[in-house]
Coordinates of C-alpha atoms in Angstrom, one line a residue:
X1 CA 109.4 87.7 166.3
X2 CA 109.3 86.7 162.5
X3 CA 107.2 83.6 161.9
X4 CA 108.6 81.4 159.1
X5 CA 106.1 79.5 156.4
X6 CA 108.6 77.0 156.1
X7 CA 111.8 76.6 158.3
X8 CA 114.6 73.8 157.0
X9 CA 117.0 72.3 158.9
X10 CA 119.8 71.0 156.3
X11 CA 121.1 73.0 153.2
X12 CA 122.1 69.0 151.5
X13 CA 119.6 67.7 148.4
X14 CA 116.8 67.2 150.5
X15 CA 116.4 70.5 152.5
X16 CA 117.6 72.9 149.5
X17 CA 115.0 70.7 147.3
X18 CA 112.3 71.3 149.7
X19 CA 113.1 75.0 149.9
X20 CA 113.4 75.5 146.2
X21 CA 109.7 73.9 145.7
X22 CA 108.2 75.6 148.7
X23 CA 109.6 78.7 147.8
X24 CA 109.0 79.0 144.3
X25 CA 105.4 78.7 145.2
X26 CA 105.4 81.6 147.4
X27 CA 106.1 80.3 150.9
X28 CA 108.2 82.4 153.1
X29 CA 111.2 79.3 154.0
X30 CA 114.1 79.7 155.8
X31 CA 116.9 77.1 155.6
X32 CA 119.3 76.8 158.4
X33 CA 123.0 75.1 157.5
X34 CA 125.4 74.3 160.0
X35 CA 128.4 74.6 157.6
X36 CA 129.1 77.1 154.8
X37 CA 128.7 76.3 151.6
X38 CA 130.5 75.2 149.4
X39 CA 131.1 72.9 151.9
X40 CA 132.7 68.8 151.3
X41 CA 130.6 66.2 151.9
X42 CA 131.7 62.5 152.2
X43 CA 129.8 61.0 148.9
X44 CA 130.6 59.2 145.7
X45 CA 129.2 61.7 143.9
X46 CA 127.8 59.8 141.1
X47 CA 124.4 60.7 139.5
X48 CA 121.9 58.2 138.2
X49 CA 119.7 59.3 135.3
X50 CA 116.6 60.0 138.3
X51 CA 119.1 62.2 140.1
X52 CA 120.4 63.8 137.0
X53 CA 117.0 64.7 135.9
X54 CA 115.8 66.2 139.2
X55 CA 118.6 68.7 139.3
X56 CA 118.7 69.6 135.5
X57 CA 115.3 70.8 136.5
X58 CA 117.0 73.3 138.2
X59 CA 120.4 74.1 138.1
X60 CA 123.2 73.5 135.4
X61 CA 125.0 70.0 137.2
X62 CA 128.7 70.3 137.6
X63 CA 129.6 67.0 135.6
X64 CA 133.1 66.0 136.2
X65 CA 133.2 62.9 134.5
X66 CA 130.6 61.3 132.2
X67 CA 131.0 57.5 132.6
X68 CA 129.5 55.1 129.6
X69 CA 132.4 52.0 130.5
X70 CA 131.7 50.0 133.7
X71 CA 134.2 47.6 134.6
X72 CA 133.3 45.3 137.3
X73 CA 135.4 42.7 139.8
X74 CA 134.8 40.1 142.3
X75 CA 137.2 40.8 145.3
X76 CA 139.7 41.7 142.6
X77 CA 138.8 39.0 140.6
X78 CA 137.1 37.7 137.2
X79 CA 137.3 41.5 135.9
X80 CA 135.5 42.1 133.0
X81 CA 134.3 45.4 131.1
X82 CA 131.0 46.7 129.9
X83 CA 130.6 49.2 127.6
X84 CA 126.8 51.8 127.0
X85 CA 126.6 54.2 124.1
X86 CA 126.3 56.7 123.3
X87 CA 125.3 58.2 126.4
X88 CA 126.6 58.9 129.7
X89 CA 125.3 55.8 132.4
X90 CA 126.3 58.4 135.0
X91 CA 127.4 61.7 135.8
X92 CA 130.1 62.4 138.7
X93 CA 129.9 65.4 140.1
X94 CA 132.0 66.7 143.3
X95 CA 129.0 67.6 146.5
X96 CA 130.9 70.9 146.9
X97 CA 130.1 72.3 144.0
X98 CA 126.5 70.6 143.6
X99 CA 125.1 71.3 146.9
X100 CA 126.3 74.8 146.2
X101 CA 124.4 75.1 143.1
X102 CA 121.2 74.0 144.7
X103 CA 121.7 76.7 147.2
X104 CA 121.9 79.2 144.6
X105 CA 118.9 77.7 143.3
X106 CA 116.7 77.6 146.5
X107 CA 117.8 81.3 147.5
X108 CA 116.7 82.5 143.8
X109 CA 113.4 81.0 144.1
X110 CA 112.8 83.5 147.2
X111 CA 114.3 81.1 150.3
X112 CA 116.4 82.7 152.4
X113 CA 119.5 80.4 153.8
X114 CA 121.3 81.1 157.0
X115 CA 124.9 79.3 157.5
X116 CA 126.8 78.1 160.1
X117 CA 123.5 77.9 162.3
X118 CA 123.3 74.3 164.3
X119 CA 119.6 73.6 165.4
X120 CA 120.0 72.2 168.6
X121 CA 116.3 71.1 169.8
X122 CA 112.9 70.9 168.0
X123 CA 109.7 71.9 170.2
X124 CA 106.1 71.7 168.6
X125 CA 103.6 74.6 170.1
X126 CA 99.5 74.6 169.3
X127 CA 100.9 77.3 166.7
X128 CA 103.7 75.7 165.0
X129 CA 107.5 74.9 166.0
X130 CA 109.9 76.3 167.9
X131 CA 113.9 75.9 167.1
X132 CA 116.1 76.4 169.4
X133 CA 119.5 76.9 168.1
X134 CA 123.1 76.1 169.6
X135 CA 123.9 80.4 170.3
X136 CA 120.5 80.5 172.7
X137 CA 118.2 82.0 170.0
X138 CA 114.9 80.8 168.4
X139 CA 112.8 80.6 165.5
X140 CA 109.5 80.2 164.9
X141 CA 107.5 78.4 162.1
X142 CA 104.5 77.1 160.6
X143 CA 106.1 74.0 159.5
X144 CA 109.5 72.5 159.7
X145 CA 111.3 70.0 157.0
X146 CA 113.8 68.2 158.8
X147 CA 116.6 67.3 156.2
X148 CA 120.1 67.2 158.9
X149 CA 120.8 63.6 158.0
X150 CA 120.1 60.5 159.5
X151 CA 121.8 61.5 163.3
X152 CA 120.1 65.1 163.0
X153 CA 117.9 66.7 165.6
X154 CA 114.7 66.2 163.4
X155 CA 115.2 62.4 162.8
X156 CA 115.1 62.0 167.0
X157 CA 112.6 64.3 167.2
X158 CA 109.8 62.0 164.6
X159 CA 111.1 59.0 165.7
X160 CA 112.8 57.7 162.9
X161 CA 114.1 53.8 162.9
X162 CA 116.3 52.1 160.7
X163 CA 116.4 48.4 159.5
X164 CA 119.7 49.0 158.3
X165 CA 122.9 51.0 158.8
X166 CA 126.3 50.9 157.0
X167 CA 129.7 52.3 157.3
X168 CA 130.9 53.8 154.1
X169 CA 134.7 55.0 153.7
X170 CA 135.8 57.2 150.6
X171 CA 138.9 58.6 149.7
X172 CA 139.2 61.5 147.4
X173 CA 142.7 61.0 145.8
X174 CA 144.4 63.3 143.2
X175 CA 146.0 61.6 140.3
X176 CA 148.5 61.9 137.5
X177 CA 147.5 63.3 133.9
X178 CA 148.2 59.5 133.0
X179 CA 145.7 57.7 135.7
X180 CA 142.7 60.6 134.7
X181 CA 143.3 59.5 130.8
X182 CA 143.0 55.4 132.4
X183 CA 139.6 56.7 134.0
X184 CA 138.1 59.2 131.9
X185 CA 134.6 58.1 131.5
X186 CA 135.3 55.0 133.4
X187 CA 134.5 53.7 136.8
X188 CA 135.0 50.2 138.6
X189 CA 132.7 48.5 140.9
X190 CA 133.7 45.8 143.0
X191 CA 131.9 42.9 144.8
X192 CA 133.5 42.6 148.2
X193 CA 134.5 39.8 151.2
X194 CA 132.1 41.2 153.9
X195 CA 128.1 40.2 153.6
X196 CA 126.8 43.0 151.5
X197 CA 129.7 44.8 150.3
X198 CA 131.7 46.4 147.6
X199 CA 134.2 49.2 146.5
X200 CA 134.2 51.7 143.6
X201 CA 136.0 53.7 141.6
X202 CA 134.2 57.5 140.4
X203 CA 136.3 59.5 138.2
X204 CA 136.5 63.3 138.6
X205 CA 138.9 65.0 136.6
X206 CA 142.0 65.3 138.4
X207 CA 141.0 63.5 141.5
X208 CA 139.3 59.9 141.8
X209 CA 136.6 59.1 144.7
X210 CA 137.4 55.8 145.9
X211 CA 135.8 54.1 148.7
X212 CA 133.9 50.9 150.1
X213 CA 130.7 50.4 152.1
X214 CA 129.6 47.4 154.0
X215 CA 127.4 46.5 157.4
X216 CA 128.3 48.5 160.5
X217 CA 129.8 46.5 163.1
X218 CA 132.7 45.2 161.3
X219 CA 135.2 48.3 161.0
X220 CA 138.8 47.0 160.8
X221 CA 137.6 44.5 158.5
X222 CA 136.0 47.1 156.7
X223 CA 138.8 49.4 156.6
X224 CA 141.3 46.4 155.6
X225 CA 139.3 46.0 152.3
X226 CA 139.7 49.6 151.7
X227 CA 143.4 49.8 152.2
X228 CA 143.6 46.2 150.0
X229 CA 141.4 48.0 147.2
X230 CA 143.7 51.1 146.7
X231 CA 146.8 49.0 146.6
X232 CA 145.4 46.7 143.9
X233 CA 145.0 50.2 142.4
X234 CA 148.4 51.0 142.1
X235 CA 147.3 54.7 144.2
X236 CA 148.8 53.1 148.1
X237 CA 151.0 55.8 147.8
X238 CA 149.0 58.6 146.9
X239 CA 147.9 61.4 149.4
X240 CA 143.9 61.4 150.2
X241 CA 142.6 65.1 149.7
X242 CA 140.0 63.6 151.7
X243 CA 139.8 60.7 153.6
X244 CA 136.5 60.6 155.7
X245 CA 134.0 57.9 157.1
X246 CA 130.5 58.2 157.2
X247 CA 126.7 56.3 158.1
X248 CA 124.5 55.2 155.8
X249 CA 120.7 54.2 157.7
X250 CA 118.2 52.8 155.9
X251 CA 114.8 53.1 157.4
X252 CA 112.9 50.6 158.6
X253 CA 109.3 49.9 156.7
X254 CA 107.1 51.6 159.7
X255 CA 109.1 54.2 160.7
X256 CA 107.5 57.8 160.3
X257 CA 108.3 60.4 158.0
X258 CA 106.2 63.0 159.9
X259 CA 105.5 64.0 163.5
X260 CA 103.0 67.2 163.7
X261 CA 104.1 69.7 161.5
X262 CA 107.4 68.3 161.3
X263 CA 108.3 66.2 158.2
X264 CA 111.5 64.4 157.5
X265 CA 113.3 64.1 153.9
X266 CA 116.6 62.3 152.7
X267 CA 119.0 60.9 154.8
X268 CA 116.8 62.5 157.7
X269 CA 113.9 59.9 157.2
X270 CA 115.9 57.0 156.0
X271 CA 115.4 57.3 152.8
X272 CA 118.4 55.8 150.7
X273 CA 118.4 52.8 148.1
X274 CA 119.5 49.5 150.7
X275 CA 121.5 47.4 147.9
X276 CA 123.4 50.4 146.3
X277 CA 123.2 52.8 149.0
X278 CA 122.2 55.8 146.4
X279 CA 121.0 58.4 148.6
X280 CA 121.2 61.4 146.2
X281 CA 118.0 60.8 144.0
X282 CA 115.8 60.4 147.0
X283 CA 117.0 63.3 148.6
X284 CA 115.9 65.2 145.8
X285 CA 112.5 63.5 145.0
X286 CA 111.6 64.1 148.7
X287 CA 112.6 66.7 149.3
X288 CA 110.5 68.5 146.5
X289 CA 107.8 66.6 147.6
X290 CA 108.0 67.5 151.3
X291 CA 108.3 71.2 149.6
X292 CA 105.4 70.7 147.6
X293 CA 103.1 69.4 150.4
X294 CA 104.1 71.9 152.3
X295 CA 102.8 74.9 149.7
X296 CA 99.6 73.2 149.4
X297 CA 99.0 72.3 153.1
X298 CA 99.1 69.0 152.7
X299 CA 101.3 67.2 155.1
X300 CA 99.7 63.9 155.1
X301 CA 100.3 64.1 151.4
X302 CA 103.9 63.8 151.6
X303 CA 103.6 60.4 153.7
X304 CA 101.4 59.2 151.2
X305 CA 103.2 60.4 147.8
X306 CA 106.8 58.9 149.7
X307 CA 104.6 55.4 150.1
X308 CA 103.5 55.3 146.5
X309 CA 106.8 56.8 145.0
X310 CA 109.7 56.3 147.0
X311 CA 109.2 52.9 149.0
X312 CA 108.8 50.4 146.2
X313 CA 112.3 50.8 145.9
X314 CA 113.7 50.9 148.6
X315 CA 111.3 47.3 149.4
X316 CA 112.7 46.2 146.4
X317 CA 116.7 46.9 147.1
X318 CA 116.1 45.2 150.6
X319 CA 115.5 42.2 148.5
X320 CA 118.3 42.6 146.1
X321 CA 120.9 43.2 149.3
X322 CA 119.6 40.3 151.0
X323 CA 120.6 37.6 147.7
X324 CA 123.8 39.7 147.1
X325 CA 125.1 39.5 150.7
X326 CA 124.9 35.9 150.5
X327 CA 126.1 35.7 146.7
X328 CA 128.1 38.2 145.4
X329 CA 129.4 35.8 143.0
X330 CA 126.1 35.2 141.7
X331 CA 125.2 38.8 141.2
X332 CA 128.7 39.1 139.4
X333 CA 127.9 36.1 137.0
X334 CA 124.4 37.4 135.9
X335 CA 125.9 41.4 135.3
X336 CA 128.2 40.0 132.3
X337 CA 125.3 38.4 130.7
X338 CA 123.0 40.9 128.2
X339 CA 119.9 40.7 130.8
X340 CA 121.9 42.1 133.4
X341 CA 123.9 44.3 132.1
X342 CA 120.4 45.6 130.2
X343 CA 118.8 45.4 134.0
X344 CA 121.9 47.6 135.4
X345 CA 121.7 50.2 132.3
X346 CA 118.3 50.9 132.9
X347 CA 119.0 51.6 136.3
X348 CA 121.6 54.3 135.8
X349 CA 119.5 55.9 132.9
X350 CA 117.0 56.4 135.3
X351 CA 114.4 53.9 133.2
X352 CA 113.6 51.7 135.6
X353 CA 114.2 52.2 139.5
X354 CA 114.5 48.6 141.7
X355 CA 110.8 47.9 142.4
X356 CA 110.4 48.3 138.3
X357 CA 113.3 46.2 137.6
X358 CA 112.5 43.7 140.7
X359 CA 109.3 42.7 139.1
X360 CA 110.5 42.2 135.4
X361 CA 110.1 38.7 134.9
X362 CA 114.2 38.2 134.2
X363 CA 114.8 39.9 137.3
X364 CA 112.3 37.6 139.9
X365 CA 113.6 34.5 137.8
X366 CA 117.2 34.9 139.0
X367 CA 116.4 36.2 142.1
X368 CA 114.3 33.0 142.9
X369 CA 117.1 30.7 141.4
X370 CA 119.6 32.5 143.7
X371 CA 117.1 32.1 146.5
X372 CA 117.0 28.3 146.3
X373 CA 121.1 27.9 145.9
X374 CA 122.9 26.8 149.0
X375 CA 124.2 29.0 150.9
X376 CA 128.1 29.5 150.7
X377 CA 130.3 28.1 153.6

């Protein structure tokens, strides 16, 4: 029986990023995909400036939309309008068609990709691993990256805990001629009524992704705000080409990212941005870093480089969630003045990430101020 370098479970960002490092470095990687690509995926879509770059790297990104004009509400309220140029903030793309791309990618590199294969147990031999797959048959490999999201096989098989977990509900909706020339290069955030919560808006050509995220545990509440959002829209009465619901989890601070010879990346390990929920660019930084260890036999490397890369910011969002989920208002307030919109900018561009922009003295000033205000009734 073939014995794989590299096995992946996942063809997402993560697993396709750690195939196309691994690979292009000579290791002989498998990646196994449960679906077919192109394939939907339940995702806003939008691309930061650090996600952007990681994928320019390597494929040409499907940009849909181009946004530069952020306009921002409170529950529907106090809307006002920020503008960046020249120069896209950030890049919408549709997961179909960028997931895709990264497949092409990873298999040109040398990684071979096997779809509509569901890894159904993970069993670690003095040798290597063992997959067991859901039609009875097996492979074998050196090394495994586990990148099948947060609920995958890999994630229960290192252990992975979460210190947080969301429910996030997105419509993809097709619009008029007239609504794509109101959002061309435009999307909306909005600051919602649940503890930690808000809605957007992600242009994308003829269809607009619009959906909310807040805590889990609080579903018809959630899925009210959704259905109030889209009528304050004016789009109640358009038909969803999508309309899916999905987990975000956050990992908690201890929780492994490696057990053996098995490593976890992206959603797999917990590894998401707690305030915004941005997944993408960490799927794609660690995933190539998981790749990277990989080829140079390093697998205690990757838990280190994740620590010194990765974490920061994701400590640093855990801070920012925890002020916004009791003061949205605040957060609201401070984003219409020039240090937070300059904060915010710097974010998308990719220029600062949230343990950079956490310790800029502007930043821990407000955050301490918001801090000491009492909380809201």
């Amino acid at each position: 029986m073939t014995v794989w370098e590299l096995a992946v479970i996942g063809g997402g960002p993560a697993g396709l990023s750690a195939a196309f490092a691994a690979a292009r470095r000579g290791v002989r990687t498998l990646v196994l995909e449960r679906a077919t690509h192109p394939r939907y995926k339940t995702c806003g879509g939008g691309l930061t400036g650090i996600s952007f770059a990681a994928a320019a790297n390597r494929i040409d990104v499907p940009v849909h939309d181009a946004v530069d004009e952020v306009t921002f509400t409170l529950d529907g309220r106090r809307s006002f309008t920020r503008r960046h140029r020249p120069g896209a903030l950030v890049r919408m793309v549709r997961r179909d068609e960028f997931d895709d791309r990264l497949r092409a990618a990873a298999v040109a590199a040398g990684a071979e990709v096997r779809e509509r294969v569901t890894v159904r147990a993970v069993d670690q031999t003095p040798d290597g691993v063992r997959l067991r797959l859901a039609d009875g048959a097996t492979v074998l490999a050196r090394t495994v990256v586990g990148a099948d999201g947060s609920s995958g096989v890999s994630a229960r098989h290192v252990g992975v805990r979460y210190r947080q977990v969301d429910l996030g509900l997105e419509l993809e909706l097709p619009v008029s001629p007239q609504q794509q020339a109101r959002w061309r290069r435009r999307m909306l955030l909005d600051w919602g009524p649940l503890p930690g919560s808000y809605a957007w808006v992600f242009p994308k050509s003829d269809r607009l992704s619009v959906g909310v995220i807040a805590g889990r545990g609080d579903g018809e509440r959630t899925r009210d705000y959704l259905r109030r959002f889209v009528d304050r829209l004016g789009l109640a009465g358009v038909s969803p080409v999508h309309d899916t619901g999905h987990l975000t989890r956050c990992r908690a601070e201890d929780s492994p990212l490696r057990r053996g010879r098995v490593l976890v990346a992206g959603d797999a390990a917990g590894l998401l941005e707690p305030w915004s929920r941005e997944g993408i660019s960490f799927a794609l930084r660690s995933g190539e870093l998981a790749g990277a260890a990989v080829a140079d036999a390093d697998l205690a490397g990757y838990e280190h480089a994740v620590q010194q890369r990765l974490v920061p910011a994701i400590r640093a969002g855990h801070r920012l969630r925890e002020v916004f989920a009791q003061r949205p208002e605040f957060f609201h307030l401070a984003l219409g003045t020039p240090p937070g919109w300059r904060a915010f900018t710097r974010f998308c561009l990719g220029r600062s990430d949230f343990g950079q922009l956490v310790e800029a003295l502007p930043v821990r000033t407000a955050l301490a101020l918001a801090a000491r205000l009492p909380h809201p009734r």
